[in-house]
Coordinates of C-alpha atoms in Angstrom, one line a residue:
M178 CA 13.5 -33.1 45.7
D179 CA 10.8 -35.7 45.6
L180 CA 8.7 -35.7 42.4
K181 CA 5.0 -35.2 43.5
L182 CA 2.6 -37.7 42.1
P183 CA -0.8 -36.5 41.1
E184 CA -3.4 -36.6 43.7
K185 CA -6.3 -38.0 41.3
S186 CA -6.2 -40.0 38.2
S187 CA -8.8 -37.5 36.8
E188 CA -5.6 -35.1 36.4
M189 CA -3.9 -37.6 34.4
Q190 CA -7.0 -38.2 31.6
D191 CA -5.4 -36.3 28.9
W192 CA -1.7 -37.0 29.4
K193 CA 0.5 -38.0 26.8
W194 CA 3.4 -40.6 27.5
S195 CA 6.0 -37.9 27.7
E196 CA 4.1 -36.5 31.2
Y197 CA 4.3 -40.3 32.5
E198 CA 7.7 -41.0 31.8
P199 CA 9.4 -38.5 34.3
F200 CA 7.9 -40.5 37.1
F201 CA 9.1 -43.9 35.8
E202 CA 12.5 -42.1 35.3
Y203 CA 12.6 -41.0 39.0
L204 CA 12.1 -44.4 40.2
L205 CA 14.7 -45.8 38.1
K206 CA 17.2 -43.4 39.0
Q207 CA 17.1 -43.9 42.6
E208 CA 19.2 -46.4 44.4
I209 CA 17.2 -49.0 46.5
N210 CA 18.5 -49.9 49.9
E211 CA 17.2 -51.3 53.1
T212 CA 16.3 -47.7 54.4
N213 CA 14.1 -46.4 51.5
I214 CA 12.9 -49.8 50.0
N215 CA 9.1 -49.4 51.5
S216 CA 9.0 -45.8 50.6
W217 CA 10.3 -46.6 47.0
M218 CA 7.8 -49.6 46.6
K219 CA 4.9 -47.3 47.8
Y220 CA 5.7 -44.6 45.2
W221 CA 5.8 -47.2 42.4
S222 CA 2.6 -48.6 43.7
D223 CA 0.8 -45.4 44.0
F224 CA 1.8 -44.4 40.6
S225 CA 0.7 -47.8 39.1
E226 CA -2.7 -47.4 40.6
L227 CA -2.9 -44.1 39.1
I228 CA -2.0 -45.5 35.6
G229 CA -4.2 -48.5 36.4
E230 CA -7.3 -46.3 37.1
V231 CA -7.0 -44.2 34.0
G232 CA -6.9 -47.7 32.2
T233 CA -10.1 -48.5 34.2
D234 CA -11.8 -45.5 33.1
V235 CA -11.2 -45.8 29.3
Y236 CA -12.1 -49.4 29.6
V237 CA -15.5 -48.9 31.2
S238 CA -16.4 -46.1 29.0
T239 CA -16.2 -48.8 25.9
T240 CA -18.5 -51.2 27.8
V241 CA -21.2 -49.0 28.8
D242 CA -21.6 -47.9 25.3
T243 CA -20.1 -49.9 22.5
T244 CA -21.2 -47.4 19.8
D245 CA -19.5 -44.6 21.6
K246 CA -16.5 -43.8 18.9
E247 CA -14.8 -41.3 21.1
A248 CA -14.5 -43.8 23.9
K249 CA -13.2 -46.4 21.6
K250 CA -10.4 -44.0 20.3
R251 CA -9.5 -43.0 23.9
F252 CA -9.2 -46.8 24.7
N253 CA -7.1 -47.5 21.7
T254 CA -4.8 -44.4 22.3
F255 CA -4.2 -45.5 26.0
L256 CA -3.4 -49.1 25.0
E257 CA -0.9 -47.6 22.1
D258 CA 0.4 -44.8 23.8
I259 CA 0.5 -45.1 27.6
S260 CA 0.0 -49.1 28.4
E261 CA 2.7 -50.4 25.9
N262 CA 5.3 -47.8 27.1
A263 CA 4.5 -48.3 30.7
S264 CA 4.8 -52.2 30.5
T265 CA 8.3 -51.5 29.2
K266 CA 9.4 -49.2 32.0
N267 CA 7.7 -51.6 34.5
Q268 CA 9.7 -54.3 33.4
A269 CA 13.0 -52.2 33.9
L270 CA 11.6 -51.3 37.6
K271 CA 10.8 -55.1 38.2
K272 CA 14.3 -55.9 37.2
K273 CA 15.8 -53.3 39.3
L274 CA 13.9 -54.7 42.3
L275 CA 15.1 -58.1 41.7
E276 CA 18.7 -57.2 41.2
S277 CA 18.6 -55.2 44.5
R278 CA 17.9 -58.6 46.5
I279 CA 16.1 -56.5 48.9
I280 CA 12.7 -57.9 49.5
P281 CA 10.0 -55.6 50.9
D282 CA 8.2 -56.6 54.2
D283 CA 5.6 -59.3 53.6
F284 CA 6.4 -59.4 49.8
G285 CA 7.2 -63.4 49.3
V286 CA 4.2 -64.2 47.2
P287 CA 4.1 -61.0 45.0
L288 CA 7.7 -61.4 44.4
R289 CA 7.1 -64.9 42.9
G290 CA 4.7 -63.2 40.4
I291 CA 7.2 -60.5 39.7
K292 CA 10.1 -62.9 38.8
S293 CA 7.5 -64.9 36.5
E294 CA 6.6 -61.4 34.8
V295 CA 10.2 -60.6 34.1
N296 CA 11.1 -64.0 32.7
L297 CA 7.8 -63.8 30.4
F298 CA 8.3 -60.2 29.2
R299 CA 9.0 -59.5 25.6
E300 CA 8.8 -56.1 24.2
E301 CA 7.6 -57.3 20.8
N302 CA 4.6 -58.8 22.5
L303 CA 3.2 -55.3 23.7
P304 CA 1.6 -54.3 20.3
L305 CA 0.4 -57.7 19.8
Q306 CA -1.2 -57.6 23.4
T307 CA -2.8 -54.4 22.5
K308 CA -4.0 -55.8 19.2
D309 CA -5.6 -58.7 21.3
S310 CA -7.4 -56.2 23.5
K311 CA -8.6 -54.2 20.4
L312 CA -10.0 -57.4 18.8
S313 CA -11.9 -58.3 21.9
K314 CA -13.6 -54.8 21.6
E315 CA -14.7 -55.6 18.1
Y316 CA -16.3 -58.8 19.5
D317 CA -18.0 -56.8 21.9
A318 CA -19.4 -54.3 19.2
I319 CA -20.9 -57.3 17.1
I320 CA -22.6 -58.8 20.4
G321 CA -23.9 -55.5 21.6
A322 CA -25.5 -54.8 18.2
Q323 CA -27.5 -58.0 18.2
T324 CA -31.0 -57.1 18.4
V325 CA -34.4 -58.6 17.4
E326 CA -37.9 -57.7 16.9
W327 CA -40.2 -58.8 19.7
E328 CA -43.9 -58.0 19.8
G329 CA -43.5 -54.8 17.8
E330 CA -40.2 -53.5 19.7
E331 CA -36.7 -53.9 19.0
V332 CA -35.0 -55.6 21.9
T333 CA -31.6 -57.0 22.7
I334 CA -31.1 -60.9 22.9
T335 CA -30.5 -60.3 26.7
Q336 CA -33.8 -58.8 27.0
L337 CA -35.5 -62.0 25.5
A338 CA -34.0 -64.0 28.8
P339 CA -37.4 -63.4 30.8
V340 CA -39.5 -64.9 28.0
L341 CA -37.7 -68.2 28.4
L342 CA -38.8 -68.3 32.1
E343 CA -42.6 -68.0 31.0
T344 CA -44.9 -71.0 31.3
D345 CA -46.1 -70.6 27.6
R346 CA -44.0 -73.0 25.8
K347 CA -44.8 -71.7 22.3
R348 CA -43.5 -68.3 23.3
R349 CA -40.3 -69.8 24.9
E350 CA -39.7 -71.6 21.8
K351 CA -40.3 -68.6 19.5
A352 CA -37.9 -66.5 21.9
W353 CA -35.4 -69.2 21.9
R354 CA -35.4 -69.7 18.1
L355 CA -35.3 -65.9 17.5
A356 CA -32.4 -65.5 19.5
A357 CA -30.5 -68.4 17.9
E358 CA -31.1 -67.2 14.2
R359 CA -29.9 -63.7 15.0
R360 CA -26.7 -65.1 16.6
L361 CA -26.1 -67.3 13.6
K362 CA -26.3 -64.0 11.3
D363 CA -22.9 -63.0 12.8
R364 CA -21.4 -66.3 12.4
E365 CA -18.9 -65.2 9.7
K366 CA -18.1 -62.0 11.5
I367 CA -17.0 -63.8 14.8
D368 CA -15.1 -66.4 12.9
K369 CA -13.2 -63.7 11.4
I370 CA -12.4 -62.1 14.7
W371 CA -11.4 -65.4 16.0
Q372 CA -8.9 -66.0 13.3
K373 CA -7.3 -62.6 13.9
I374 CA -7.1 -63.2 17.7
L375 CA -5.7 -66.8 17.4
E376 CA -3.0 -65.7 15.0
V377 CA -1.9 -62.8 17.5
R378 CA -2.0 -65.3 20.3
I379 CA 0.3 -67.8 18.5
K380 CA 2.6 -65.2 17.7
I381 CA 2.9 -63.9 21.5
A382 CA 3.7 -67.5 22.5
K383 CA 6.2 -68.1 19.9
N384 CA 8.0 -64.7 20.7
A385 CA 8.3 -65.8 24.4
G386 CA 9.9 -69.0 23.3
Y387 CA 6.9 -71.3 24.3
D388 CA 5.7 -74.2 22.2
N389 CA 2.0 -73.2 22.4
Y390 CA -0.2 -70.2 23.8
R391 CA -1.4 -72.7 26.4
S392 CA 1.9 -72.9 28.0
W393 CA 2.6 -69.1 27.8
R394 CA -0.9 -68.3 29.1
W395 CA -0.4 -70.5 32.2
E396 CA 2.6 -68.6 33.0
Y397 CA 1.0 -65.4 32.3
L398 CA -2.0 -66.1 34.6
K399 CA 0.4 -67.4 37.5
R400 CA -1.1 -70.8 37.8
F401 CA 1.8 -72.1 40.0
D402 CA -0.6 -74.4 41.9
Y403 CA -2.0 -76.8 39.4
T404 CA -1.2 -77.9 35.9
P405 CA -3.0 -78.3 32.5
E406 CA -3.4 -82.0 33.2
D407 CA -4.9 -81.3 36.5
C408 CA -7.7 -79.4 34.4
L409 CA -8.1 -82.4 32.1
T410 CA -8.5 -84.6 35.2
F411 CA -11.1 -82.3 36.5
H412 CA -12.9 -82.6 33.3
E413 CA -13.0 -86.4 33.8
G414 CA -14.1 -85.9 37.5
I415 CA -17.0 -83.9 36.2
E416 CA -18.0 -86.3 33.7
K417 CA -18.0 -89.3 36.3
V418 CA -19.5 -87.6 39.3
I419 CA -21.5 -84.6 38.3
M420 CA -23.0 -85.8 34.8
P421 CA -25.0 -88.6 36.5
F422 CA -26.7 -86.2 38.9
V423 CA -27.3 -83.6 36.2
S424 CA -28.9 -86.5 34.0
K425 CA -31.1 -87.1 37.1
L426 CA -32.2 -83.4 37.3
I427 CA -32.9 -83.3 33.5
K428 CA -35.1 -86.5 33.7
E429 CA -36.9 -85.1 36.8
R430 CA -37.5 -81.7 35.0
K431 CA -39.0 -83.5 32.1
K432 CA -41.4 -85.4 34.4
Q433 CA -42.5 -82.4 36.2
L434 CA -43.2 -80.5 33.0
G435 CA -45.2 -83.3 31.6
V436 CA -43.4 -83.3 28.3
D437 CA -42.2 -86.1 26.0
V438 CA -38.8 -84.6 25.8
L439 CA -37.2 -81.5 27.1
K440 CA -36.0 -79.1 24.3
P441 CA -33.6 -76.2 24.9
W442 CA -36.4 -73.5 25.7
D443 CA -37.5 -75.9 28.6
L444 CA -34.3 -75.6 30.7
S445 CA -34.9 -72.2 32.6
V446 CA -38.6 -72.2 33.0
D447 CA -39.8 -73.3 36.5
P448 CA -40.2 -77.3 36.2
L449 CA -43.8 -77.0 38.0
N450 CA -44.9 -74.6 35.6
R451 CA -45.2 -71.8 38.1
D452 CA -45.1 -68.2 36.7
P453 CA -41.5 -66.8 36.6
L454 CA -40.0 -65.1 39.7
T455 CA -40.2 -61.4 39.3
P456 CA -37.9 -60.1 41.8
F457 CA -37.5 -56.4 40.7
V458 CA -38.9 -54.1 38.1
D459 CA -35.9 -51.8 37.6
A460 CA -32.3 -51.4 38.3
F461 CA -33.0 -49.2 41.5
E462 CA -35.1 -51.9 43.1
L463 CA -32.2 -54.5 42.5
E464 CA -29.6 -52.2 43.8
D465 CA -31.8 -51.3 47.1
K466 CA -32.9 -54.8 48.0
C467 CA -29.4 -56.3 47.4
H468 CA -28.0 -53.5 49.8
N469 CA -30.4 -54.7 52.4
I470 CA -29.2 -58.4 51.8
F471 CA -25.6 -57.3 52.2
E472 CA -26.4 -55.5 55.2
A473 CA -27.9 -58.7 56.7
V474 CA -25.0 -60.8 55.8
D475 CA -22.4 -58.3 57.5
S476 CA -23.0 -54.6 58.4
D477 CA -19.3 -53.7 57.2
L478 CA -20.3 -55.4 53.6
G479 CA -23.5 -53.3 53.7
N480 CA -21.3 -49.9 54.5
H481 CA -19.1 -51.1 51.6
F482 CA -22.1 -51.3 49.1
S483 CA -23.4 -47.8 50.5
I484 CA -20.2 -46.2 49.4
M485 CA -20.6 -47.8 46.0
R486 CA -24.2 -46.4 45.7
K487 CA -23.1 -42.9 46.9
E488 CA -20.1 -42.7 44.5
K489 CA -22.3 -44.1 41.6
L490 CA -20.2 -47.2 41.0
L491 CA -23.0 -49.3 39.5
D492 CA -24.2 -49.8 36.0
L493 CA -27.1 -52.5 36.1
A494 CA -29.6 -52.2 33.6
N495 CA -29.4 -53.9 30.1
R496 CA -29.9 -51.5 26.9
K497 CA -29.0 -51.4 23.2
G498 CA -25.5 -50.8 22.7
K499 CA -24.0 -52.1 25.9
A500 CA -21.4 -54.5 26.0
P501 CA -22.6 -58.2 27.0
G502 CA -22.1 -60.0 30.3
G503 CA -21.2 -58.5 33.8
Y504 CA -18.1 -57.7 35.6
C505 CA -16.6 -56.0 38.5
T506 CA -13.3 -54.0 38.1
E507 CA -11.6 -51.5 40.1
Y508 CA -10.4 -47.9 40.3
Y509 CA -7.1 -48.9 41.7
H510 CA -6.0 -45.5 43.3
R511 CA -9.2 -44.9 45.1
R512 CA -9.4 -48.5 46.2
L513 CA -13.0 -48.6 44.9
P514 CA -14.9 -51.2 42.8
F515 CA -17.2 -50.7 39.8
I516 CA -20.0 -53.2 39.0
F517 CA -21.3 -53.7 35.2
M518 CA -24.1 -55.9 34.3
N519 CA -27.3 -56.4 32.0
A520 CA -30.2 -56.7 34.3
V521 CA -33.8 -57.5 32.9
G522 CA -35.6 -58.4 35.8
T523 CA -35.0 -62.2 36.5
H524 CA -33.6 -64.1 39.5
S525 CA -30.5 -64.6 37.3
D526 CA -29.8 -60.8 37.9
V527 CA -30.0 -61.2 41.5
Q528 CA -27.6 -63.8 41.6
T529 CA -25.2 -61.8 39.3
M530 CA -25.6 -58.8 41.5
L531 CA -24.7 -60.9 44.7
H532 CA -21.7 -62.3 42.9
E533 CA -20.3 -59.2 41.6
G534 CA -20.9 -57.7 45.2
G535 CA -18.5 -60.4 46.5
H536 CA -15.7 -59.1 43.9
A537 CA -16.5 -55.8 44.9
F538 CA -15.9 -56.6 48.8
H539 CA -12.7 -58.3 47.9
V540 CA -11.6 -54.7 47.0
F541 CA -12.7 -53.2 50.2
E542 CA -11.4 -56.0 52.3
S543 CA -7.9 -56.1 51.0
D544 CA -7.6 -52.3 51.3
R545 CA -5.3 -52.6 54.2
L546 CA -2.5 -54.0 52.0
P547 CA 0.0 -51.2 50.9
Y548 CA 1.2 -52.4 47.6
A549 CA -1.0 -52.9 44.6
S550 CA 0.9 -56.4 43.7
Q551 CA 0.0 -57.7 47.1
R552 CA -3.8 -57.0 46.0
D553 CA -3.4 -59.0 42.9
V554 CA -5.7 -61.9 43.4
G555 CA -5.7 -64.9 41.2
M556 CA -9.1 -65.7 39.7
E557 CA -9.1 -69.1 41.3
F558 CA -9.8 -67.4 44.6
A559 CA -11.4 -64.0 43.3
E560 CA -14.2 -66.3 42.2
V561 CA -14.6 -67.7 45.6
A562 CA -15.3 -64.3 46.9
S563 CA -18.2 -63.9 44.4
M564 CA -19.6 -67.4 44.3
A565 CA -19.4 -67.8 48.2
M566 CA -21.2 -64.4 48.5
E567 CA -24.2 -65.9 46.3
L568 CA -24.4 -68.7 48.7
L569 CA -23.8 -66.6 51.9
A570 CA -26.5 -64.1 51.1
S571 CA -29.1 -66.8 50.1
P572 CA -30.7 -66.9 53.7
Y573 CA -31.7 -63.3 53.3
L574 CA -33.4 -63.2 50.1
T575 CA -36.8 -62.9 51.8
K576 CA -38.8 -59.7 52.4
E577 CA -38.2 -60.3 56.1
Y578 CA -34.5 -59.0 55.5
G579 CA -35.5 -56.4 53.0
G580 CA -35.0 -58.9 50.2
F581 CA -37.2 -59.9 47.2
Y582 CA -39.3 -62.8 48.0
E583 CA -41.8 -64.4 50.1
I584 CA -40.5 -67.5 52.1
D585 CA -41.7 -70.1 49.6
Q586 CA -40.3 -67.9 46.6
A587 CA -37.1 -67.8 48.3
K588 CA -36.8 -71.5 48.8
R589 CA -37.5 -71.9 45.0
A590 CA -34.9 -69.4 44.2
R591 CA -32.4 -71.1 46.1
I592 CA -33.1 -74.5 44.7
E593 CA -33.0 -73.1 41.2
H594 CA -29.6 -71.6 42.3
L595 CA -28.4 -74.9 43.6
E596 CA -29.4 -76.8 40.5
K597 CA -27.7 -74.3 38.3
I598 CA -24.3 -75.0 40.1
I599 CA -24.6 -78.6 39.4
M600 CA -25.4 -78.0 35.9
F601 CA -22.7 -75.2 35.5
W602 CA -19.7 -77.8 35.9
P603 CA -20.2 -79.8 32.7
Y604 CA -20.5 -76.7 30.6
M605 CA -17.5 -75.4 32.3
A606 CA -15.7 -78.3 31.0
V607 CA -16.9 -77.8 27.5
V608 CA -15.5 -74.3 27.6
D609 CA -12.3 -75.2 29.0
A610 CA -11.7 -78.2 27.1
F611 CA -12.2 -76.4 23.9
Q612 CA -9.4 -73.8 24.8
H613 CA -7.0 -76.6 25.7
W614 CA -7.6 -78.1 22.2
A615 CA -7.6 -74.9 20.4
Y616 CA -4.4 -73.7 21.9
T617 CA -2.5 -76.9 21.5
N618 CA -3.7 -77.5 18.0
P619 CA -3.5 -73.9 16.5
E620 CA -3.3 -74.9 13.0
D621 CA -6.6 -76.8 13.2
A622 CA -8.2 -74.2 15.4
M623 CA -7.5 -71.6 12.8
N624 CA -10.1 -73.0 10.7
P625 CA -13.5 -72.1 12.3
T626 CA -15.2 -75.5 10.8
N627 CA -12.8 -77.3 12.9
C628 CA -13.7 -75.2 15.9
D629 CA -17.4 -76.1 15.2
A630 CA -16.5 -79.7 15.1
E631 CA -14.4 -79.7 18.2
W632 CA -17.1 -77.6 20.3
T633 CA -19.9 -80.2 18.9
K634 CA -17.8 -83.2 20.2
L635 CA -17.2 -81.6 23.6
W636 CA -20.9 -80.7 23.7
K637 CA -21.8 -84.3 23.0
R638 CA -19.4 -85.4 25.6
F639 CA -20.7 -83.1 28.3
Q640 CA -24.1 -82.0 27.4
T641 CA -25.9 -85.0 26.0
F642 CA -28.6 -86.4 28.1
D643 CA -31.2 -88.9 27.2
D644 CA -34.1 -86.7 28.2
L645 CA -32.9 -83.8 26.5
D646 CA -33.5 -83.4 22.7
S647 CA -31.3 -80.7 20.6
S648 CA -31.1 -82.7 17.4
E649 CA -32.3 -80.2 15.1
F650 CA -30.0 -77.5 16.1
D651 CA -26.5 -78.6 15.1
D652 CA -25.5 -75.2 13.8
V653 CA -26.6 -73.5 16.9
I654 CA -24.8 -76.2 19.0
A655 CA -21.5 -76.1 16.8
T656 CA -21.2 -72.1 17.1
G657 CA -21.8 -72.1 21.0
W658 CA -18.3 -71.3 21.1
H659 CA -19.2 -67.8 19.8
N660 CA -21.2 -66.8 22.7
K661 CA -18.6 -67.2 25.3
L662 CA -17.0 -64.0 25.7
H663 CA -14.1 -65.3 27.9
I664 CA -12.9 -67.1 25.0
Y665 CA -12.2 -63.7 23.3
H666 CA -11.6 -61.4 26.2
V667 CA -9.7 -63.6 28.7
P668 CA -8.3 -66.9 27.3
F669 CA -8.3 -69.8 29.7
Y670 CA -10.3 -67.9 32.2
Y671 CA -13.1 -70.4 32.9
V672 CA -11.9 -73.3 34.7
E673 CA -11.2 -71.0 37.7
Y674 CA -15.0 -70.7 38.2
G675 CA -15.3 -74.5 38.7
M676 CA -12.6 -74.5 40.9
A677 CA -13.9 -71.6 43.1
Q678 CA -17.4 -73.0 43.1
L679 CA -16.1 -76.0 44.9
G680 CA -14.3 -73.6 47.4
A681 CA -17.5 -71.5 47.8
I682 CA -19.6 -74.6 48.5
Q683 CA -17.1 -75.5 51.4
V684 CA -17.6 -71.9 52.8
W685 CA -21.3 -72.3 52.6
G686 CA -21.2 -75.6 54.1
N687 CA -19.5 -74.1 57.1
A688 CA -22.2 -71.5 57.2
L689 CA -25.0 -74.0 57.3
K690 CA -23.2 -74.9 60.7
D691 CA -22.3 -71.4 62.0
Q692 CA -23.1 -68.5 59.5
K693 CA -21.3 -65.8 61.7
K694 CA -18.2 -67.7 61.8
A695 CA -18.1 -68.7 58.2
V696 CA -18.5 -65.0 57.1
E697 CA -15.8 -63.8 59.4
M698 CA -13.4 -66.4 58.0
Y699 CA -14.6 -65.5 54.5
R700 CA -13.8 -61.5 55.2
Y701 CA -10.4 -62.8 56.8
A702 CA -9.4 -64.6 53.5
L703 CA -10.5 -61.6 51.4
S704 CA -8.4 -59.2 53.4
K705 CA -5.2 -61.2 52.4
G706 CA -5.8 -59.9 48.7
G707 CA -3.2 -62.1 46.7
N708 CA -0.7 -61.9 49.4
A709 CA -1.0 -65.8 50.1
T710 CA -0.7 -68.8 48.0
L711 CA -3.9 -70.4 46.5
P712 CA -3.9 -73.2 48.9
E713 CA -3.5 -70.7 51.8
L714 CA -6.3 -68.5 50.8
F715 CA -8.7 -71.4 50.6
E716 CA -7.5 -72.6 53.9
A717 CA -8.2 -69.1 55.4
A718 CA -11.6 -69.2 54.1
G719 CA -12.2 -72.4 55.7
A720 CA -11.8 -74.6 52.7
K721 CA -9.3 -76.8 50.7
F722 CA -7.8 -76.2 47.5
S723 CA -9.0 -79.5 45.6
F724 CA -11.2 -80.3 42.6
N725 CA -10.8 -84.1 42.7
E726 CA -13.7 -86.6 42.4
E727 CA -13.8 -86.8 46.2
M728 CA -14.4 -83.1 46.6
L729 CA -17.0 -83.0 43.6
S730 CA -18.7 -85.9 45.4
H731 CA -18.8 -83.9 48.7
A732 CA -20.2 -80.9 46.9
V733 CA -22.9 -82.9 45.1
D734 CA -23.9 -84.5 48.5
L735 CA -24.2 -81.3 50.3
I736 CA -26.3 -79.7 47.3
D737 CA -28.5 -82.7 47.1
K738 CA -29.2 -82.5 50.7
Q739 CA -30.0 -78.8 50.8
I740 CA -32.1 -79.3 47.7
R741 CA -34.3 -81.9 49.6
T742 CA -34.3 -79.7 52.6
L743 CA -35.7 -76.7 50.7
S744 CA -38.3 -78.6 48.9

């Protein structure tokens, strides 16, 4: 008699490990053969999705309110009691599948990943990985508590962002300095978190027999299609191709603003000193108008977003105690995405919403695939889904389509977005290069002073321009690595943004010629989930998986041409 799975993950919210274990044992006791392989896989997949959904629920709870002690307790209990034990049992199931030598239908790419996971698995690393996750939550709590007094009110640092868009230069400077000073107050706390995290990660790599954490993480992230050396070459290409264009943008901004030299608080304001774009007044308006834009891109995508609104799968507004940043995660068993962000009323928030919407559509579009492991998408392409959506949606930002802007405002917003794409690559190189250094020189990186020095060195390499003066802010620059949550939450997850942006720009280039066809190819690529290699996924979207100087030059030329067209 079959052991019936729960219908909903909500039935499992308070389960102890003893209530999960029988389902694993049921799968382990069955003999796999050609007749039952697909049903056995589906049962395992469905159960994995139920567990994953419980995990999503406890994770989301810790981010929507970092002060919720009960949520933190539930999260830690899940990691310690359920996640670690489930990982051990899943390892046994993966071995069972591989030893059977029976491959489910259309399963070649996921099988490659499973083989890698089996080779990488060490039971002694499970509590260390749990500890890593817990430490990242401590980092969140520090960042979530960062508030300042501004005009008589306590506000989060994120809520100061709109001031940096204002035309009053003195107010911008005051807000920028206030935020920088507040961040520096947590310097020692974040240094201590980093030392603990690094120690854990070094042990994880050592336990698995790797020379360094970078090598271990490479395998963990299933980076089968490129090497660490490829990333370092990518950095060099950015230095050679992108930085001269950024320098030109900086010089032009200085000229337009009419200042002797640009300061850090001059980088977000409109260069023509126009009042900041104010696309929406609250999270509901952001949600409503983005819905209209998604509908204009493709009616099915609009329908996907309708489901998210109906099911209350959006938490968009910034508030005190909320974790930093934005993300899209998945309630795996229901096959539904959840979007989290910190909106404060800027155009950047609009871009974030469109970006996370692209991730959400990936969940919906790959729903046809029967097994969870087929929908496990590498971030190099997952970020194409999000970044391409920002660009595919750009023609529909105007009020004509139910969007945010008049035509001239929309052109301005699009130019701002395209310039930010260009300026992002050198920053991405700083973040990625810093992690390559830290994890291949762990003894040096254990000392935060060395980390400050390395970040400063990389900042000077990729972020130094003749017309931009940050000379009085050595401490602010040196501790820039404190403000990049990816370093604490998802090590090495950052170069993917740079690679994916090149894919997204190619999708966009196709859309400039034929928007409808480009959207069709985009959706087709998303429907493949992770059930194809990285080059195959890019190809399905109408792009090439390449991040060499030639591709960077192509991207710069296309963006430059469009900026001039929109100007």
